[in-house]
PDB file of C-alpha atoms and ligand atoms in Angstrom:
ATOM      1  CA  MET Z   1      15.849  11.153 -20.408  1.00  0.00           C
ATOM      2  CA  THR Z   2      17.738  10.582 -17.305  1.00  0.00           C
ATOM      3  CA  ASN Z   3      19.772   7.942 -15.624  1.00  0.00           C
ATOM      4  CA  LYS Z   4      17.841   8.739 -12.467  1.00  0.00           C
ATOM      5  CA  VAL Z   5      15.247   6.353 -11.054  1.00  0.00           C
ATOM      6  CA  VAL Z   6      11.773   7.806 -11.608  1.00  0.00           C
ATOM      7  CA  ILE Z   7       8.862   7.220  -9.314  1.00  0.00           C
ATOM      8  CA  GLY Z   8       5.507   8.407 -10.458  1.00  0.00           C
ATOM      9  CA  GLY Z   9       2.143   8.499  -8.767  1.00  0.00           C
ATOM     10  CA  ASN Z  10      -0.864   8.037 -11.005  1.00  0.00           C
ATOM     11  CA  TRP Z  11      -3.930   9.173  -9.116  1.00  0.00           C
ATOM     12  CA  LYS Z  12      -6.320   8.151 -11.920  1.00  0.00           C
ATOM     13  CA  MET Z  13      -9.925   9.309 -11.312  1.00  0.00           C
ATOM     14  CA  LYS Z  14      -9.552   8.638  -7.679  1.00  0.00           C
ATOM     15  CA  LEU Z  15      -8.896  11.983  -6.008  1.00  0.00           C
ATOM     16  CA  GLY Z  16     -11.055  15.117  -6.414  1.00  0.00           C
ATOM     17  CA  ILE Z  17      -9.643  18.585  -6.197  1.00  0.00           C
ATOM     18  CA  ASP Z  18      -9.632  18.953  -2.390  1.00  0.00           C
ATOM     19  CA  GLU Z  19      -8.280  15.387  -1.931  1.00  0.00           C
ATOM     20  CA  SER Z  20      -5.512  15.997  -4.479  1.00  0.00           C
ATOM     21  CA  ILE Z  21      -4.422  19.178  -2.611  1.00  0.00           C
ATOM     22  CA  GLN Z  22      -4.554  17.264   0.620  1.00  0.00           C
ATOM     23  CA  SER Z  23      -2.623  14.378  -0.833  1.00  0.00           C
ATOM     24  CA  VAL Z  24       0.102  16.493  -2.465  1.00  0.00           C
ATOM     25  CA  LYS Z  25       0.523  18.610   0.756  1.00  0.00           C
ATOM     26  CA  GLY Z  26       0.832  15.412   2.766  1.00  0.00           C
ATOM     27  CA  LEU Z  27       3.476  14.166   0.297  1.00  0.00           C
ATOM     28  CA  ILE Z  28       5.484  17.368   0.600  1.00  0.00           C
ATOM     29  CA  VAL Z  29       5.559  17.151   4.367  1.00  0.00           C
ATOM     30  CA  ALA Z  30       6.327  13.302   4.352  1.00  0.00           C
ATOM     31  CA  THR Z  31       9.208  13.837   1.962  1.00  0.00           C
ATOM     32  CA  GLN Z  32      10.631  17.124   3.283  1.00  0.00           C
ATOM     33  CA  ASN Z  33      13.603  15.561   5.096  1.00  0.00           C
ATOM     34  CA  LEU Z  34      14.526  13.298   2.167  1.00  0.00           C
ATOM     35  CA  ASP Z  35      17.263  14.177  -0.328  1.00  0.00           C
ATOM     36  CA  LEU Z  36      15.441  13.536  -3.605  1.00  0.00           C
ATOM     37  CA  SER Z  37      18.223  14.900  -5.783  1.00  0.00           C
ATOM     38  CA  SER Z  38      19.309  11.449  -6.884  1.00  0.00           C
ATOM     39  CA  ILE Z  39      15.848  10.404  -8.140  1.00  0.00           C
ATOM     40  CA  GLU Z  40      12.888  11.980  -9.955  1.00  0.00           C
ATOM     41  CA  VAL Z  41       9.387  11.921  -8.450  1.00  0.00           C
ATOM     42  CA  PHE Z  42       6.121  12.987 -10.154  1.00  0.00           C
ATOM     43  CA  VAL Z  43       2.487  12.943  -9.397  1.00  0.00           C
ATOM     44  CA  ALA Z  44      -0.297  12.761 -12.019  1.00  0.00           C
ATOM     45  CA  PRO Z  45      -3.607  14.209 -10.631  1.00  0.00           C
ATOM     46  CA  SER Z  46      -6.659  14.670 -12.674  1.00  0.00           C
ATOM     47  CA  PHE Z  47      -6.898  17.508 -15.188  1.00  0.00           C
ATOM     48  CA  VAL Z  48      -9.047  19.519 -12.904  1.00  0.00           C
ATOM     49  CA  SER Z  49      -6.548  19.410 -10.051  1.00  0.00           C
ATOM     50  CA  LEU Z  50      -3.393  20.112 -12.054  1.00  0.00           C
ATOM     51  CA  SER Z  51      -3.377  23.880 -11.390  1.00  0.00           C
ATOM     52  CA  ASP Z  52      -3.849  23.548  -7.591  1.00  0.00           C
ATOM     53  CA  VAL Z  53      -1.349  20.745  -7.291  1.00  0.00           C
ATOM     54  CA  PHE Z  54       1.228  22.713  -9.322  1.00  0.00           C
ATOM     55  CA  THR Z  55       0.748  25.660  -6.953  1.00  0.00           C
ATOM     56  CA  ALA Z  56       1.339  23.401  -3.985  1.00  0.00           C
ATOM     57  CA  LEU Z  57       4.484  21.928  -5.571  1.00  0.00           C
ATOM     58  CA  LYS Z  58       6.114  25.233  -6.377  1.00  0.00           C
ATOM     59  CA  ALA Z  59       8.921  24.939  -3.766  1.00  0.00           C
ATOM     60  CA  SER Z  60       9.156  21.192  -4.056  1.00  0.00           C
ATOM     61  CA  PRO Z  61      11.460  18.997  -6.398  1.00  0.00           C
ATOM     62  CA  ILE Z  62       8.369  16.881  -7.094  1.00  0.00           C
ATOM     63  CA  LYS Z  63       7.195  17.192 -10.732  1.00  0.00           C
ATOM     64  CA  LEU Z  64       3.722  17.429 -12.223  1.00  0.00           C
ATOM     65  CA  ALA Z  65       2.321  15.022 -14.832  1.00  0.00           C
ATOM     66  CA  ALA Z  66      -0.936  14.724 -16.732  1.00  0.00           C
ATOM     67  CA  GLN Z  67      -2.723  11.472 -17.189  1.00  0.00           C
ATOM     68  CA  ASN Z  68      -3.597  11.928 -20.847  1.00  0.00           C
ATOM     69  CA  MET Z  69      -3.875  14.476 -23.640  1.00  0.00           C
ATOM     70  CA  SER Z  70      -5.213  15.089 -27.047  1.00  0.00           C
ATOM     71  CA  GLU Z  71      -3.522  14.158 -30.320  1.00  0.00           C
ATOM     72  CA  TYR Z  72      -4.567  17.538 -31.553  1.00  0.00           C
ATOM     73  CA  VAL Z  73      -3.137  20.985 -30.645  1.00  0.00           C
ATOM     74  CA  GLU Z  74      -6.297  23.105 -30.684  1.00  0.00           C
ATOM     75  CA  GLY Z  75      -9.603  23.545 -32.590  1.00  0.00           C
ATOM     76  CA  GLY Z  76     -13.057  22.043 -32.665  1.00  0.00           C
ATOM     77  CA  TYR Z  77     -12.417  18.977 -30.415  1.00  0.00           C
ATOM     78  CA  THR Z  78     -14.883  19.143 -27.625  1.00  0.00           C
ATOM     79  CA  GLY Z  79     -13.718  17.774 -24.316  1.00  0.00           C
ATOM     80  CA  GLU Z  80     -10.081  17.437 -25.414  1.00  0.00           C
ATOM     81  CA  ILE Z  81      -6.941  18.790 -23.712  1.00  0.00           C
ATOM     82  CA  SER Z  82      -4.113  20.439 -25.627  1.00  0.00           C
ATOM     83  CA  PRO Z  83      -0.430  19.714 -24.719  1.00  0.00           C
ATOM     84  CA  LYS Z  84       0.136  23.541 -24.910  1.00  0.00           C
ATOM     85  CA  TRP Z  85      -2.179  23.932 -22.016  1.00  0.00           C
ATOM     86  CA  LEU Z  86      -0.677  21.197 -19.940  1.00  0.00           C
ATOM     87  CA  LYS Z  87       2.682  22.803 -20.506  1.00  0.00           C
ATOM     88  CA  SER Z  88       1.351  26.177 -19.386  1.00  0.00           C
ATOM     89  CA  LEU Z  89      -0.138  24.561 -16.283  1.00  0.00           C
ATOM     90  CA  GLY Z  90       3.315  23.321 -15.287  1.00  0.00           C
ATOM     91  CA  CYS Z  91       3.280  19.830 -16.468  1.00  0.00           C
ATOM     92  CA  GLU Z  92       6.541  18.325 -17.176  1.00  0.00           C
ATOM     93  CA  TYR Z  93       5.307  14.783 -18.020  1.00  0.00           C
ATOM     94  CA  VAL Z  94       2.271  13.231 -19.600  1.00  0.00           C
ATOM     95  CA  ILE Z  95       1.229   9.586 -19.225  1.00  0.00           C
ATOM     96  CA  LEU Z  96       0.052   8.118 -22.623  1.00  0.00           C
ATOM     97  CA  GLY Z  97      -1.244   4.774 -23.624  1.00  0.00           C
ATOM     98  CA  HIS Z  98      -2.296   3.584 -20.061  1.00  0.00           C
ATOM     99  CA  SER Z  99      -3.986   0.234 -20.360  1.00  0.00           C
ATOM    100  CA  GLU Z 100      -7.164   1.773 -18.937  1.00  0.00           C
ATOM    101  CA  ARG Z 101      -7.127   4.268 -21.868  1.00  0.00           C
ATOM    102  CA  ARG Z 102      -6.397   1.325 -24.293  1.00  0.00           C
ATOM    103  CA  ARG Z 103      -8.951  -1.032 -22.964  1.00  0.00           C
ATOM    104  CA  ILE Z 104     -11.800   1.042 -21.570  1.00  0.00           C
ATOM    105  CA  PHE Z 105     -11.549   3.959 -24.004  1.00  0.00           C
ATOM    106  CA  GLY Z 106     -10.507   2.038 -27.032  1.00  0.00           C
ATOM    107  CA  GLU Z 107      -7.154   3.835 -27.677  1.00  0.00           C
ATOM    108  CA  SER Z 108      -5.089   2.121 -30.298  1.00  0.00           C
ATOM    109  CA  SER Z 109      -1.286   2.337 -30.483  1.00  0.00           C
ATOM    110  CA  GLU Z 110      -1.731   4.303 -33.707  1.00  0.00           C
ATOM    111  CA  LEU Z 111      -3.685   7.009 -31.713  1.00  0.00           C
ATOM    112  CA  ILE Z 112      -1.090   6.845 -28.902  1.00  0.00           C
ATOM    113  CA  ASN Z 113       1.609   7.322 -31.533  1.00  0.00           C
ATOM    114  CA  LYS Z 114       0.038  10.628 -32.583  1.00  0.00           C
ATOM    115  CA  LYS Z 115      -0.220  11.756 -28.968  1.00  0.00           C
ATOM    116  CA  VAL Z 116       3.432  10.834 -28.374  1.00  0.00           C
ATOM    117  CA  HIS Z 117       4.597  13.050 -31.286  1.00  0.00           C
ATOM    118  CA  ASN Z 118       2.231  15.853 -30.164  1.00  0.00           C
ATOM    119  CA  ALA Z 119       3.625  15.724 -26.572  1.00  0.00           C
ATOM    120  CA  LEU Z 120       7.224  15.679 -27.731  1.00  0.00           C
ATOM    121  CA  THR Z 121       6.648  18.568 -30.157  1.00  0.00           C
ATOM    122  CA  HIS Z 122       5.279  20.598 -27.213  1.00  0.00           C
ATOM    123  CA  ASP Z 123       8.082  19.834 -24.872  1.00  0.00           C
ATOM    124  CA  LEU Z 124       6.356  17.413 -22.617  1.00  0.00           C
ATOM    125  CA  LYS Z 125       8.143  14.202 -21.491  1.00  0.00           C
ATOM    126  CA  VAL Z 126       6.196  11.119 -22.256  1.00  0.00           C
ATOM    127  CA  VAL Z 127       5.530   8.235 -19.960  1.00  0.00           C
ATOM    128  CA  LEU Z 128       4.451   5.558 -22.479  1.00  0.00           C
ATOM    129  CA  CYS Z 129       2.604   2.612 -20.878  1.00  0.00           C
ATOM    130  CA  ILE Z 130       2.694  -0.851 -22.443  1.00  0.00           C
ATOM    131  CA  GLY Z 131       1.604  -4.291 -21.096  1.00  0.00           C
ATOM    132  CA  GLU Z 132      -0.217  -7.420 -21.850  1.00  0.00           C
ATOM    133  CA  THR Z 133      -3.435  -8.800 -20.521  1.00  0.00           C
ATOM    134  CA  ALA Z 134      -3.813 -12.015 -18.611  1.00  0.00           C
ATOM    135  CA  GLU Z 135      -5.312 -13.700 -21.725  1.00  0.00           C
ATOM    136  CA  GLU Z 136      -2.444 -12.545 -23.939  1.00  0.00           C
ATOM    137  CA  ARG Z 137       0.132 -13.883 -21.439  1.00  0.00           C
ATOM    138  CA  ALA Z 138      -1.692 -17.212 -21.072  1.00  0.00           C
ATOM    139  CA  SER Z 139      -1.679 -17.674 -24.795  1.00  0.00           C
ATOM    140  CA  GLY Z 140       2.055 -17.115 -24.970  1.00  0.00           C
ATOM    141  CA  ARG Z 141       1.874 -13.749 -26.721  1.00  0.00           C
ATOM    142  CA  LYS Z 142       3.335 -11.366 -24.088  1.00  0.00           C
ATOM    143  CA  GLU Z 143       6.408 -10.603 -26.080  1.00  0.00           C
ATOM    144  CA  GLU Z 144       4.541 -10.130 -29.269  1.00  0.00           C
ATOM    145  CA  VAL Z 145       1.967  -7.867 -27.622  1.00  0.00           C
ATOM    146  CA  ASN Z 146       4.486  -5.663 -25.941  1.00  0.00           C
ATOM    147  CA  ALA Z 147       6.716  -5.401 -29.063  1.00  0.00           C
ATOM    148  CA  GLU Z 148       3.767  -4.398 -31.164  1.00  0.00           C
ATOM    149  CA  GLN Z 149       2.640  -1.748 -28.723  1.00  0.00           C
ATOM    150  CA  LEU Z 150       6.256  -0.424 -28.647  1.00  0.00           C
ATOM    151  CA  SER Z 151       6.832  -0.415 -32.357  1.00  0.00           C
ATOM    152  CA  ILE Z 152       3.514   1.263 -33.259  1.00  0.00           C
ATOM    153  CA  SER Z 153       3.452   3.735 -30.328  1.00  0.00           C
ATOM    154  CA  LEU Z 154       7.058   4.841 -31.046  1.00  0.00           C
ATOM    155  CA  LYS Z 155       6.780   4.902 -34.857  1.00  0.00           C
ATOM    156  CA  GLY Z 156       8.772   7.862 -36.233  1.00  0.00           C
ATOM    157  CA  VAL Z 157      10.376   8.608 -32.882  1.00  0.00           C
ATOM    158  CA  ASN Z 158      14.132   8.914 -33.293  1.00  0.00           C
ATOM    159  CA  ALA Z 159      16.915   7.834 -31.003  1.00  0.00           C
ATOM    160  CA  ASP Z 160      17.625  11.399 -29.908  1.00  0.00           C
ATOM    161  CA  GLN Z 161      13.980  11.785 -28.723  1.00  0.00           C
ATOM    162  CA  LEU Z 162      14.169   8.875 -26.537  1.00  0.00           C
ATOM    163  CA  LYS Z 163      15.792  10.948 -23.837  1.00  0.00           C
ATOM    164  CA  ASN Z 164      12.334  12.456 -23.340  1.00  0.00           C
ATOM    165  CA  ILE Z 165      10.526   9.068 -23.104  1.00  0.00           C
ATOM    166  CA  ILE Z 166      10.063   6.669 -20.200  1.00  0.00           C
ATOM    167  CA  ILE Z 167       8.491   3.336 -20.880  1.00  0.00           C
ATOM    168  CA  ALA Z 168       6.206   2.012 -18.134  1.00  0.00           C
ATOM    169  CA  TYR Z 169       5.743  -1.810 -18.357  1.00  0.00           C
ATOM    170  CA  GLU Z 170       2.401  -2.378 -16.694  1.00  0.00           C
ATOM    171  CA  PRO Z 171       1.099  -5.838 -17.093  1.00  0.00           C
ATOM    172  CA  VAL Z 172      -2.724  -5.386 -17.149  1.00  0.00           C
ATOM    173  CA  TRP Z 173      -3.335  -8.424 -14.909  1.00  0.00           C
ATOM    174  CA  ALA Z 174      -1.177  -6.935 -12.162  1.00  0.00           C
ATOM    175  CA  ILE Z 175      -2.911  -3.588 -11.915  1.00  0.00           C
ATOM    176  CA  ASN Z 176      -4.820  -3.168  -8.809  1.00  0.00           C
ATOM    177  CA  SER Z 177      -8.055  -2.675 -10.602  1.00  0.00           C
ATOM    178  CA  ARG Z 178     -10.752  -5.082  -9.795  1.00  0.00           C
ATOM    179  CA  GLY Z 179     -12.953  -3.934 -12.618  1.00  0.00           C
ATOM    180  CA  LEU Z 180     -10.322  -4.947 -15.129  1.00  0.00           C
ATOM    181  CA  ASN Z 181      -9.176  -8.169 -13.389  1.00  0.00           C
ATOM    182  CA  PRO Z 182     -11.531 -11.028 -14.190  1.00  0.00           C
ATOM    183  CA  THR Z 183     -10.659 -12.952 -10.984  1.00  0.00           C
ATOM    184  CA  GLY Z 184     -11.152  -9.884  -8.831  1.00  0.00           C
ATOM    185  CA  ASP Z 185      -7.794 -10.682  -7.119  1.00  0.00           C
ATOM    186  CA  ILE Z 186      -4.822  -8.404  -6.914  1.00  0.00           C
ATOM    187  CA  ILE Z 187      -1.913 -10.258  -8.411  1.00  0.00           C
ATOM    188  CA  PRO Z 188       1.299  -8.211  -8.463  1.00  0.00           C
ATOM    189  CA  ALA Z 189       4.013  -9.410 -10.863  1.00  0.00           C
ATOM    190  CA  THR Z 190       6.705 -11.386  -9.116  1.00  0.00           C
ATOM    191  CA  PRO Z 191      10.234  -9.898  -9.363  1.00  0.00           C
ATOM    192  CA  THR Z 192      11.138 -12.681 -11.799  1.00  0.00           C
ATOM    193  CA  GLN Z 193       8.188 -11.873 -14.121  1.00  0.00           C
ATOM    194  CA  ALA Z 194       8.900  -8.126 -14.006  1.00  0.00           C
ATOM    195  CA  GLU Z 195      12.629  -8.812 -14.768  1.00  0.00           C
ATOM    196  CA  GLU Z 196      11.867 -11.065 -17.686  1.00  0.00           C
ATOM    197  CA  MET Z 197       9.679  -8.496 -19.417  1.00  0.00           C
ATOM    198  CA  HIS Z 198      11.886  -5.538 -18.535  1.00  0.00           C
ATOM    199  CA  ASN Z 199      14.864  -7.367 -20.045  1.00  0.00           C
ATOM    200  CA  PHE Z 200      12.660  -8.078 -23.100  1.00  0.00           C
ATOM    201  CA  VAL Z 201      11.783  -4.345 -23.466  1.00  0.00           C
ATOM    202  CA  ARG Z 202      15.352  -3.288 -22.960  1.00  0.00           C
ATOM    203  CA  ASN Z 203      16.565  -5.628 -25.599  1.00  0.00           C
ATOM    204  CA  TRP Z 204      13.836  -4.442 -27.998  1.00  0.00           C
ATOM    205  CA  LEU Z 205      14.920  -0.821 -27.439  1.00  0.00           C
ATOM    206  CA  VAL Z 206      18.603  -1.527 -27.904  1.00  0.00           C
ATOM    207  CA  SER Z 207      17.957  -3.610 -31.050  1.00  0.00           C
ATOM    208  CA  THR Z 208      15.690  -0.785 -32.445  1.00  0.00           C
ATOM    209  CA  TYR Z 209      17.656   2.293 -31.300  1.00  0.00           C
ATOM    210  CA  GLY Z 210      21.241   1.109 -30.489  1.00  0.00           C
ATOM    211  CA  GLU Z 211      23.004   2.358 -27.412  1.00  0.00           C
ATOM    212  CA  GLN Z 212      20.319   5.116 -26.708  1.00  0.00           C
ATOM    213  CA  GLY Z 213      17.977   2.291 -25.960  1.00  0.00           C
ATOM    214  CA  ASN Z 214      20.156   1.554 -22.884  1.00  0.00           C
ATOM    215  CA  GLN Z 215      19.667   5.001 -21.409  1.00  0.00           C
ATOM    216  CA  ILE Z 216      15.914   5.044 -21.401  1.00  0.00           C
ATOM    217  CA  CYS Z 217      14.141   4.671 -18.011  1.00  0.00           C
ATOM    218  CA  LEU Z 218      11.898   1.616 -17.683  1.00  0.00           C
ATOM    219  CA  GLN Z 219       9.274   1.916 -14.946  1.00  0.00           C
ATOM    220  CA  TYR Z 220       7.385  -1.024 -13.612  1.00  0.00           C
ATOM    221  CA  GLY Z 221       3.623  -0.511 -12.796  1.00  0.00           C
ATOM    222  CA  GLY Z 222       1.103  -2.914 -11.278  1.00  0.00           C
ATOM    223  CA  SER Z 223       0.489  -3.141  -7.503  1.00  0.00           C
ATOM    224  CA  MET Z 224       3.775  -1.697  -6.556  1.00  0.00           C
ATOM    225  CA  GLN Z 225       3.660  -0.991  -2.939  1.00  0.00           C
ATOM    226  CA  PRO Z 226       5.878  -0.458   0.106  1.00  0.00           C
ATOM    227  CA  SER Z 227       6.160  -4.204   0.635  1.00  0.00           C
ATOM    228  CA  ASN Z 228       7.470  -5.121  -2.836  1.00  0.00           C
ATOM    229  CA  ALA Z 229       9.047  -1.806  -4.077  1.00  0.00           C
ATOM    230  CA  LYS Z 230      12.596  -2.474  -2.904  1.00  0.00           C
ATOM    231  CA  GLU Z 231      12.839  -5.810  -4.411  1.00  0.00           C
ATOM    232  CA  LEU Z 232      11.391  -4.653  -7.704  1.00  0.00           C
ATOM    233  CA  LEU Z 233      13.550  -1.552  -7.832  1.00  0.00           C
ATOM    234  CA  SER Z 234      16.654  -3.700  -7.155  1.00  0.00           C
ATOM    235  CA  ILE Z 235      16.263  -5.392 -10.577  1.00  0.00           C
ATOM    236  CA  PRO Z 236      18.911  -3.735 -12.901  1.00  0.00           C
ATOM    237  CA  SER Z 237      16.327  -3.300 -15.799  1.00  0.00           C
ATOM    238  CA  VAL Z 238      13.758  -1.814 -13.474  1.00  0.00           C
ATOM    239  CA  ASN Z 239      14.508   1.986 -13.214  1.00  0.00           C
ATOM    240  CA  GLY Z 240      11.488   3.225 -11.484  1.00  0.00           C
ATOM    241  CA  GLY Z 241       7.818   2.605 -10.704  1.00  0.00           C
ATOM    242  CA  LEU Z 242       4.502   3.936 -11.837  1.00  0.00           C
ATOM    243  CA  VAL Z 243       2.349   3.664  -8.840  1.00  0.00           C
ATOM    244  CA  GLY Z 244      -1.452   3.730  -8.702  1.00  0.00           C
ATOM    245  CA  THR Z 245      -3.236   2.832  -5.480  1.00  0.00           C
ATOM    246  CA  ALA Z 246      -0.306   3.156  -3.190  1.00  0.00           C
ATOM    247  CA  SER Z 247       0.390   6.640  -4.429  1.00  0.00           C
ATOM    248  CA  LEU Z 248      -2.895   7.988  -3.091  1.00  0.00           C
ATOM    249  CA  LYS Z 249      -1.736   7.959   0.492  1.00  0.00           C
ATOM    250  CA  PRO Z 250       1.316  10.184   1.096  1.00  0.00           C
ATOM    251  CA  GLU Z 251       2.825   7.886   3.694  1.00  0.00           C
ATOM    252  CA  GLU Z 252       2.697   4.816   1.469  1.00  0.00           C
ATOM    253  CA  PHE Z 253       4.017   6.657  -1.491  1.00  0.00           C
ATOM    254  CA  THR Z 254       6.789   8.040   0.555  1.00  0.00           C
ATOM    255  CA  GLU Z 255       7.805   4.547   1.641  1.00  0.00           C
ATOM    256  CA  ILE Z 256       8.057   3.568  -2.004  1.00  0.00           C
ATOM    257  CA  ILE Z 257      10.089   6.769  -2.761  1.00  0.00           C
ATOM    258  CA  LYS Z 258      12.439   5.836   0.065  1.00  0.00           C
ATOM    259  CA  SER Z 259      12.996   2.338  -1.448  1.00  0.00           C
ATOM    260  CA  ALA Z 260      14.416   4.152  -4.462  1.00  0.00           C
ATOM    261  CA  LEU Z 261      16.913   6.311  -2.547  1.00  0.00           C
TER     262      LEU Z 261
HETATM  263  P1  13P R   1      -1.799   0.095  -9.086  1.00  0.00           P
HETATM  264  O1  13P R   1      -0.528   0.469  -8.489  1.00  0.00           O
HETATM  265  O2  13P R   1      -2.891   0.493  -8.351  1.00  0.00           O
HETATM  266  O3  13P R   1      -1.714  -1.388  -9.444  1.00  0.00           O
HETATM  267  O4  13P R   1      -1.887   0.841 -10.475  1.00  0.00           O
HETATM  268  C1  13P R   1      -0.883   0.818 -11.349  1.00  0.00           C
HETATM  269  C2  13P R   1      -1.101   1.734 -12.473  1.00  0.00           C
HETATM  270  O5  13P R   1      -2.043   1.502 -13.254  1.00  0.00           O
HETATM  271  C3  13P R   1      -0.259   2.911 -12.577  1.00  0.00           C
HETATM  272  O6  13P R   1      -0.435   3.657 -13.775  1.00  0.00           O
END
């Protein structure tokens, strides 16, 4: 992949077409005086906004990502989106295995593994999300759950392909999504909690893939915002952020980007 810090904005199903265009234009203006050459930034709008957002990004170093895609290439799969089409729309990245896909839409790691291979075959870089729920953490299973998601989702991926993969560690309990959080509270991971799990993921990757496991970018996701981004990004095993809510507003997202510079 890259030794660069990677900051991604996942807009989920929160911005429509006009709002996405407005947000990306605002982001371009807010970042225009920043030298982004030392980092990588992407935004992931909804499928229906990809084309317009790509057009707006043409002269910008900011890259385009999709939030999901099909495990198939083409055919009788009503409602599905092919990696070929994402590529032709200008996507460089695709987010796969987000916890909202796993939990709400029942995506298994086996399915995500098929999508990972399909994306890599079609020259899309993968942002593979993993993370444990509050219950899994409370029952002492956080390492087991993340290791299982990694090993199944990456089955058959070789060390050379790792350069086209980012792992986003997103503890489900830290995601700013009240619908998924039983307490209704927003609880970002502390830097200590993030560091512990990033070290675990890094060690898993190195023990599985050898030295290439050290090169892979590990993003943290879950209520990253201007107030905690700098501290989280200063952790050696945190190489970027996958930002939800705070990426919707260009000024807030720009503050997070600045923390990575
Ligand atoms: P929040 O930043 O809103 O917690 O969302 C994180 C996320 O799910 C990014 O993929």
